[in-house]
CSV table of C-alpha atoms in Angstrom, one decimal:
chain,number,residue,atom,x,y,z
A,1,MET,CA,94.2,89.7,106.1
A,2,ILE,CA,96.4,92.2,104.0
A,3,SER,CA,97.7,95.3,106.1
A,4,SER,CA,97.0,97.7,103.1
A,5,ILE,CA,93.3,97.8,104.4
A,6,SER,CA,93.0,100.1,107.9
A,7,ARG,CA,91.7,97.8,110.6
A,8,VAL,CA,89.7,99.3,113.0
A,9,ARG,CA,89.6,97.8,116.4
A,10,ARG,CA,86.6,99.7,117.2
A,11,LEU,CA,84.1,100.4,114.9
A,12,ALA,CA,81.7,103.3,114.7
A,13,ALA,CA,78.4,102.7,116.8
A,14,VAL,CA,75.5,101.2,115.2
A,15,THR,CA,72.7,103.3,113.2
A,16,ALA,CA,69.5,101.8,112.3
A,17,ALA,CA,69.3,102.1,108.1
A,18,ALA,CA,66.1,101.4,106.0
A,19,GLY,CA,66.2,100.8,102.4
A,20,ALA,CA,65.1,98.9,99.7
A,21,LEU,CA,65.8,95.0,99.0
A,22,LEU,CA,67.6,94.1,96.4
A,23,ALA,CA,66.6,90.2,96.2
A,24,ALA,CA,64.3,88.5,98.5
A,25,PRO,CA,61.5,86.9,96.9
A,26,LEU,CA,59.9,85.1,100.1
A,27,ALA,CA,59.9,88.3,101.9
A,28,THR,CA,56.6,91.0,101.7
A,29,SER,CA,56.0,93.7,99.9
A,30,ALA,CA,55.8,95.6,103.5
A,31,GLN,CA,59.2,93.7,104.8
A,32,ALA,CA,61.2,94.3,101.8
A,33,ALA,CA,60.5,98.1,102.4
A,34,SER,CA,61.7,98.0,105.8
A,35,ALA,CA,65.1,95.9,105.0
A,36,PRO,CA,67.8,97.7,105.6
A,37,ALA,CA,70.5,98.9,103.0
A,38,THR,CA,73.9,97.2,103.2
A,39,SER,CA,77.3,99.0,102.1
A,40,ALA,CA,78.2,95.1,101.1
A,41,LYS,CA,78.2,94.5,97.4
A,42,GLY,CA,76.8,90.6,98.3
A,43,ALA,CA,74.7,90.0,101.1
A,44,PHE,CA,72.4,86.8,102.3
A,45,MET,CA,70.5,86.1,105.6
A,46,MET,CA,69.1,82.6,105.7
A,47,ASN,CA,67.3,80.6,108.4
A,48,SER,CA,70.1,78.3,109.8
A,49,THR,CA,67.2,75.2,110.2
A,50,THR,CA,65.2,75.3,106.9
A,51,GLY,CA,67.3,76.4,104.6
A,52,ALA,CA,64.5,79.4,104.1
A,53,THR,CA,66.2,82.6,102.4
A,54,LEU,CA,65.3,85.5,104.4
A,55,TYR,CA,67.7,88.5,102.7
A,56,GLY,CA,69.6,88.3,99.0
A,57,LYS,CA,71.5,91.1,97.9
A,58,TYR,CA,72.9,90.0,94.6
A,59,ALA,CA,73.0,86.4,96.5
A,60,ASP,CA,74.4,84.7,93.6
A,61,THR,CA,77.4,86.7,92.4
A,62,ARG,CA,80.7,85.6,92.7
A,63,ARG,CA,83.3,87.0,94.8
A,64,PRO,CA,86.5,87.0,96.3
A,65,LEU,CA,86.6,85.4,100.2
A,66,ALA,CA,89.4,86.4,101.7
A,67,SER,CA,90.0,84.9,105.6
A,68,THR,CA,86.7,83.1,105.0
A,69,ALA,CA,87.9,80.6,102.9
A,70,LYS,CA,89.1,79.4,106.5
A,71,ILE,CA,86.2,77.8,106.9
A,72,MET,CA,86.6,75.1,104.5
A,73,THR,CA,90.3,75.1,105.8
A,74,ALA,CA,88.7,73.7,108.9
A,75,ARG,CA,86.2,72.0,107.4
A,76,VAL,CA,88.6,69.8,105.4
A,77,VAL,CA,90.5,69.2,108.6
A,78,LEU,CA,87.4,68.4,110.8
A,79,THR,CA,86.3,65.7,108.2
A,80,THR,CA,89.4,63.9,107.5
A,81,PRO,CA,89.1,60.0,108.3
A,82,GLY,CA,90.5,59.1,111.6
A,83,LEU,CA,90.9,62.4,112.8
A,84,ASP,CA,93.2,62.9,115.9
A,85,LEU,CA,92.6,66.2,117.6
A,86,ASP,CA,95.2,65.5,120.3
A,87,LYS,CA,97.9,64.8,118.0
A,88,ARG,CA,101.2,67.2,117.8
A,89,ILE,CA,102.7,69.6,114.9
A,90,THR,CA,105.7,70.7,114.9
A,91,TYR,CA,105.6,74.1,113.9
A,92,LYS,CA,108.0,75.4,111.0
A,93,GLN,CA,109.7,79.0,110.0
A,94,ALA,CA,108.6,78.0,106.7
A,95,TYR,CA,104.8,78.5,107.8
A,96,THR,CA,105.7,81.8,109.2
A,97,ASP,CA,107.6,83.0,105.7
A,98,TYR,CA,104.0,82.2,103.9
A,99,ALA,CA,102.2,84.5,105.7
A,100,ASN,CA,104.8,86.9,105.6
A,101,ASN,CA,105.0,86.7,101.6
A,102,VAL,CA,101.1,86.7,101.3
A,103,GLY,CA,100.9,89.6,103.8
A,104,GLY,CA,98.6,87.6,105.6
A,105,SER,CA,97.3,87.7,109.3
A,106,GLN,CA,98.6,85.7,111.4
A,107,ALA,CA,98.6,84.2,115.2
A,108,TYR,CA,102.1,84.7,115.4
A,109,LEU,CA,103.6,80.9,116.2
A,110,ILE,CA,106.9,80.0,117.3
A,111,PRO,CA,109.0,78.0,115.1
A,112,GLY,CA,109.8,74.6,116.7
A,113,ASP,CA,106.1,74.7,119.5
A,114,ARG,CA,104.5,71.4,119.0
A,115,PHE,CA,100.8,72.0,118.3
A,116,THR,CA,98.4,70.0,118.3
A,117,VAL,CA,95.3,70.1,115.6
A,118,ARG,CA,92.8,71.6,117.8
A,119,GLY,CA,95.1,74.2,119.0
A,120,LEU,CA,96.2,74.9,115.5
A,121,LEU,CA,92.5,74.9,114.8
A,122,ASN,CA,91.7,77.8,117.6
A,123,ALA,CA,94.6,79.4,115.6
A,124,LEU,CA,93.2,79.2,112.2
A,125,LEU,CA,90.0,80.4,113.3
A,126,THR,CA,89.9,83.1,116.0
A,127,PRO,CA,93.0,85.6,115.5
A,128,SER,CA,92.9,84.0,111.4
A,129,GLY,CA,96.3,82.8,111.6
A,130,CYS,CA,97.3,82.0,108.0
A,131,ASP,CA,100.7,80.6,109.8
A,132,ALA,CA,98.2,78.1,111.3
A,133,ALA,CA,96.7,77.7,107.9
A,134,ALA,CA,99.5,76.7,106.5
A,135,ALA,CA,100.6,74.2,108.8
A,136,LEU,CA,97.3,72.8,108.7
A,137,ALA,CA,98.1,72.3,104.7
A,138,ASP,CA,101.5,70.9,105.2
A,139,ASN,CA,100.6,67.9,107.6
A,140,PHE,CA,96.6,67.2,106.1
A,141,GLY,CA,97.6,67.5,102.4
A,142,LYS,CA,99.9,64.4,100.9
A,143,GLY,CA,102.5,64.9,98.6
A,144,SER,CA,106.9,64.8,98.8
A,145,THR,CA,107.4,68.2,99.2
A,146,GLN,CA,105.5,71.1,100.7
A,147,ALA,CA,104.5,72.5,97.4
A,148,ALA,CA,102.8,68.9,96.7
A,149,ARG,CA,101.3,68.9,99.5
A,150,PHE,CA,100.1,73.0,100.0
A,151,ALA,CA,98.0,71.4,96.2
A,152,ASP,CA,96.5,68.8,97.9
A,153,PHE,CA,95.3,70.4,100.3
A,154,ILE,CA,93.6,72.9,98.3
A,155,LYS,CA,92.3,70.0,95.8
A,156,GLN,CA,90.8,68.8,99.0
A,157,MET,CA,88.9,72.0,99.4
A,158,ASN,CA,87.3,72.0,95.8
A,159,ALA,CA,86.6,68.4,96.4
A,160,LYS,CA,84.7,69.0,99.5
A,161,ALA,CA,82.7,72.1,97.7
A,162,ALA,CA,81.7,70.2,95.2
A,163,THR,CA,80.3,67.1,97.5
A,164,TYR,CA,78.3,70.2,99.2
A,165,GLY,CA,76.8,71.8,95.7
A,166,LEU,CA,78.8,74.7,95.6
A,167,LYS,CA,78.7,75.2,92.0
A,168,ASN,CA,80.0,78.4,92.2
A,169,THR,CA,83.0,78.0,95.0
A,170,HIS,CA,86.3,77.5,94.0
A,171,PHE,CA,89.9,77.8,96.1
A,172,ASP,CA,93.1,78.0,95.2
A,173,SER,CA,94.4,79.0,98.5
A,174,PHE,CA,93.9,77.7,101.9
A,175,ASP,CA,93.6,81.5,103.6
A,176,GLY,CA,92.0,83.3,101.2
A,177,ASN,CA,94.8,85.0,99.3
A,178,SER,CA,94.9,83.7,96.0
A,179,PRO,CA,98.7,83.8,94.8
A,180,ILE,CA,99.1,86.3,92.0
A,181,LYS,CA,100.0,84.5,88.9
A,182,THR,CA,99.2,84.2,85.6
A,183,GLY,CA,96.6,81.5,85.2
A,184,THR,CA,94.8,81.6,88.8
A,185,THR,CA,91.5,81.1,88.9
A,186,GLY,CA,91.1,82.5,92.3
A,187,THR,CA,89.5,82.2,95.9
A,188,TYR,CA,86.0,82.9,95.2
A,189,SER,CA,82.0,82.3,96.6
A,190,THR,CA,78.9,83.7,96.7
A,191,PRO,CA,76.9,84.7,100.0
A,192,ARG,CA,74.4,82.3,99.2
A,193,GLU,CA,77.2,79.5,99.0
A,194,MET,CA,79.5,80.5,101.5
A,195,ALA,CA,75.7,80.7,104.0
A,196,LYS,CA,75.6,76.8,103.1
A,197,LEU,CA,78.9,76.1,103.6
A,198,ALA,CA,79.0,77.9,107.1
A,199,GLN,CA,75.6,75.5,108.0
A,200,TYR,CA,77.9,72.6,107.0
A,201,GLY,CA,81.2,74.0,109.4
A,202,ILE,CA,78.9,74.8,112.5
A,203,LYS,CA,77.2,71.4,112.2
A,204,SER,CA,80.8,70.5,114.1
A,205,ALA,CA,80.8,70.7,118.0
A,206,THR,CA,84.3,71.2,117.6
A,207,PHE,CA,84.4,74.4,115.0
A,208,ARG,CA,81.4,75.6,117.1
A,209,GLY,CA,83.1,75.8,120.1
A,210,ILE,CA,86.3,77.7,118.9
A,211,VAL,CA,84.4,80.1,116.7
A,212,ASP,CA,81.8,81.1,119.3
A,213,GLY,CA,85.2,83.1,121.3
A,214,ALA,CA,88.7,83.4,122.4
A,215,GLY,CA,91.1,81.2,121.4
A,216,THR,CA,93.2,79.1,123.0
A,217,ALA,CA,96.5,76.9,122.7
A,218,THR,CA,98.9,74.7,124.8
A,219,ALA,CA,102.1,74.2,122.9
A,220,ILE,CA,105.2,72.2,124.1
A,221,ALA,CA,108.6,74.5,123.8
A,222,PRO,CA,111.9,72.7,121.8
A,223,ASN,CA,113.1,72.8,126.0
A,224,GLY,CA,110.3,69.9,126.7
A,225,ARG,CA,108.1,73.2,128.7
A,226,TYR,CA,104.5,74.2,127.5
A,227,ARG,CA,103.5,77.2,126.1
A,228,TYR,CA,100.2,79.2,126.6
A,229,TYR,CA,99.1,81.2,124.1
A,230,SER,CA,95.7,82.6,124.1
A,231,TRP,CA,93.7,84.9,121.1
A,232,LYS,CA,91.1,87.4,120.6
A,233,ASN,CA,88.3,86.5,118.6
A,234,SER,CA,88.5,88.7,115.5
A,235,ASN,CA,84.9,88.5,115.2
A,236,LEU,CA,83.3,91.5,117.0
A,237,LEU,CA,80.3,90.5,116.9
A,238,VAL,CA,81.3,87.5,119.7
A,239,ARG,CA,83.3,89.6,121.6
A,240,ALA,CA,82.1,91.9,124.9
A,241,THR,CA,81.5,95.6,124.9
A,242,SER,CA,83.9,95.8,127.5
A,243,ASP,CA,86.4,93.8,124.9
A,244,GLY,CA,86.2,96.2,122.0
A,245,GLY,CA,83.5,94.4,120.6
A,246,TYR,CA,79.7,94.6,120.1
A,247,GLY,CA,78.3,91.7,122.2
A,248,TYR,CA,75.6,90.6,120.3
A,249,PRO,CA,73.0,88.7,121.8
A,250,GLY,CA,72.7,85.4,120.9
A,251,ALA,CA,76.0,85.6,118.3
A,252,ILE,CA,78.3,82.4,118.0
A,253,GLY,CA,80.6,83.2,115.0
A,254,ILE,CA,81.7,82.4,112.3
A,255,LYS,CA,84.5,83.7,110.5
A,256,THR,CA,86.1,87.3,109.5
A,257,GLY,CA,88.0,88.0,106.2
A,258,THR,CA,89.5,91.4,104.9
A,259,ASN,CA,92.0,92.0,102.1
A,260,THR,CA,92.4,94.0,99.3
A,261,PRO,CA,90.4,92.4,96.5
A,262,ALA,CA,87.8,90.7,98.7
A,263,GLY,CA,87.3,94.1,100.8
A,264,HIS,CA,85.6,93.3,104.6
A,265,CYS,CA,84.1,90.5,104.7
A,266,LEU,CA,81.8,88.7,107.4
A,267,VAL,CA,80.0,84.8,108.1
A,268,PHE,CA,78.1,84.9,111.2
A,269,GLU,CA,75.5,82.9,113.1
A,270,VAL,CA,72.8,84.0,115.2
A,271,THR,CA,70.9,82.6,117.7
A,272,ARG,CA,67.5,84.3,119.4
A,273,ASN,CA,64.1,83.0,121.0
A,274,GLY,CA,64.9,79.3,119.4
A,275,LYS,CA,65.7,80.9,116.0
A,276,THR,CA,68.9,80.3,114.4
A,277,VAL,CA,70.1,82.8,111.5
A,278,ILE,CA,73.5,82.7,108.8
A,279,GLY,CA,74.4,86.1,107.5
A,280,VAL,CA,76.9,86.4,105.0
A,281,LEU,CA,78.7,90.3,103.7
A,282,LEU,CA,80.9,90.1,100.8
A,283,GLY,CA,82.8,93.1,100.1
A,284,ASP,CA,81.7,95.0,102.7
A,285,THR,CA,83.6,98.5,104.0
A,286,ASN,CA,85.7,98.8,107.4
A,287,THR,CA,83.7,100.8,109.2
A,288,SER,CA,80.3,99.3,107.6
A,289,ARG,CA,80.6,95.5,108.1
A,290,TYR,CA,79.4,95.4,112.2
A,291,PRO,CA,76.8,97.7,111.5
A,292,ASP,CA,75.3,96.4,108.2
A,293,ALA,CA,75.3,92.9,110.3
A,294,ILE,CA,73.6,93.9,113.4
A,295,ASN,CA,71.2,96.0,111.1
A,296,LEU,CA,69.8,92.6,109.1
A,297,LEU,CA,69.9,90.6,112.6
A,298,ASN,CA,67.8,93.1,114.4
A,299,TRP,CA,65.6,93.2,110.9
A,300,THR,CA,65.2,89.7,110.8
A,301,TYR,CA,64.4,89.2,114.6
A,302,GLY,CA,62.2,92.2,114.8
A,303,SER,CA,60.0,92.3,111.6
A,304,GLY,CA,58.8,88.9,111.6
A,305,ALA,CA,60.7,88.4,108.0
A,306,ALA,CA,61.8,84.6,109.4
A,307,ALA,CA,58.5,83.8,109.8
A,308,ALA,CA,57.4,85.2,106.2
A,309,SER,CA,59.5,82.4,104.2
A,310,GLN,CA,58.5,78.9,105.8
A,311,ARG,CA,59.9,77.1,102.4
A,312,ALA,CA,61.7,73.6,103.5
A,313,ASN,CA,65.2,73.1,102.8
A,314,THR,CA,65.7,71.1,99.5
A,315,ASP,CA,69.1,69.6,100.5
A,316,PRO,CA,69.4,69.3,104.3
A,317,ILE,CA,72.3,69.1,105.8
A,318,PRO,CA,73.5,66.0,107.5
A,319,ASP,CA,73.6,66.2,111.3
A,320,VAL,CA,77.0,64.3,111.8
A,321,LEU,CA,79.4,66.1,113.9
A,322,ASP,CA,83.3,65.7,113.8
C-alpha cells in the first residue's frame, strides 16, 4: 500500500445509498432498481456456495489489484507440496529494503528473527506486509539468486491463475506493487475473477483462520529468546467498533489493497443466516470502500437478491484444504 493515498483509520458513518445496478442479469427489475450505487470502478458480489452472480459493475474489466494480490501469494505458499507451516525462515534486511523501495505497507519484521511459515502468512495477510511477501517469495521461489527466486515465485502465481481458469488475471509482483519499468505487463484482474480466487483461498483452514481477525507471530530472535509480534487486521469489516472498525456481523475477511494505480480495494466474505457471499471492490475511494461494501451486503441479505439467482456453479471449487 503506497502512502501517496491518505490513510483513514476510522471511516465515515455508513449511510444508505440507492442507485442503478450496472450489470446484474440474474436480478429482478425491482431488485436492480433498489441496488445501491458504489464509488468503486469495478464491483462484484457472488454466492460463495453456488457461484451465482448477485451484483456486478464492470465485473469483467481488468483493473490493478494493489495488495489484494497477496491472496494469490498466500495461495501459492499454502498449496506447496509437503508444506510445513512450522518451518522456520530467517528474516533478512533485504526484505525490508524491498518493501521500502516499493513504498509498500509493512509488518515491520526485524532482521535476524526466525519466523515460522505460519507467522509470515500472518504478517502477509493481516497488516498486509510487503516485507513478509518478499520473505515468502524468496523462500518459496526457486533459483540461485534472490531476483531469480522472486521471478520464479511470480511465475508460480501466474501458473496458479491459469490452473484456476483466471484468463483476465496476471501478476508481475508478489505484493501488488508492480515494478515500474519498460515492458511490465502489470498486476491485474477483474472483480469477477478476484471473487473466484477468493473462493479458492477461503477453502484453506489456515488462510481463513488468519484473515478472520488479528495476526500474531512468535519469532526466535538472534539471541535465542522469543519475540512476540501482533498486528491489527487492515480489514475494518472484521475489527470491532471499539477497535476502530465496523464489526460487520458475520464478516470473515478477506483482504485490503491500496496503492496509487489501484486506488482502494477490498475483497470480503460474510456469512449470515446460513448464506455466504464474497464481494470485491476495485478502484474505490478511501472514504467509500467500507460503506460501499456494507451497503452491498445489506442489500444482498435484505432485498432477497441472493435468492433471485440460483444458477449452479459450472466450475465448482474442490473442497481441499491446505
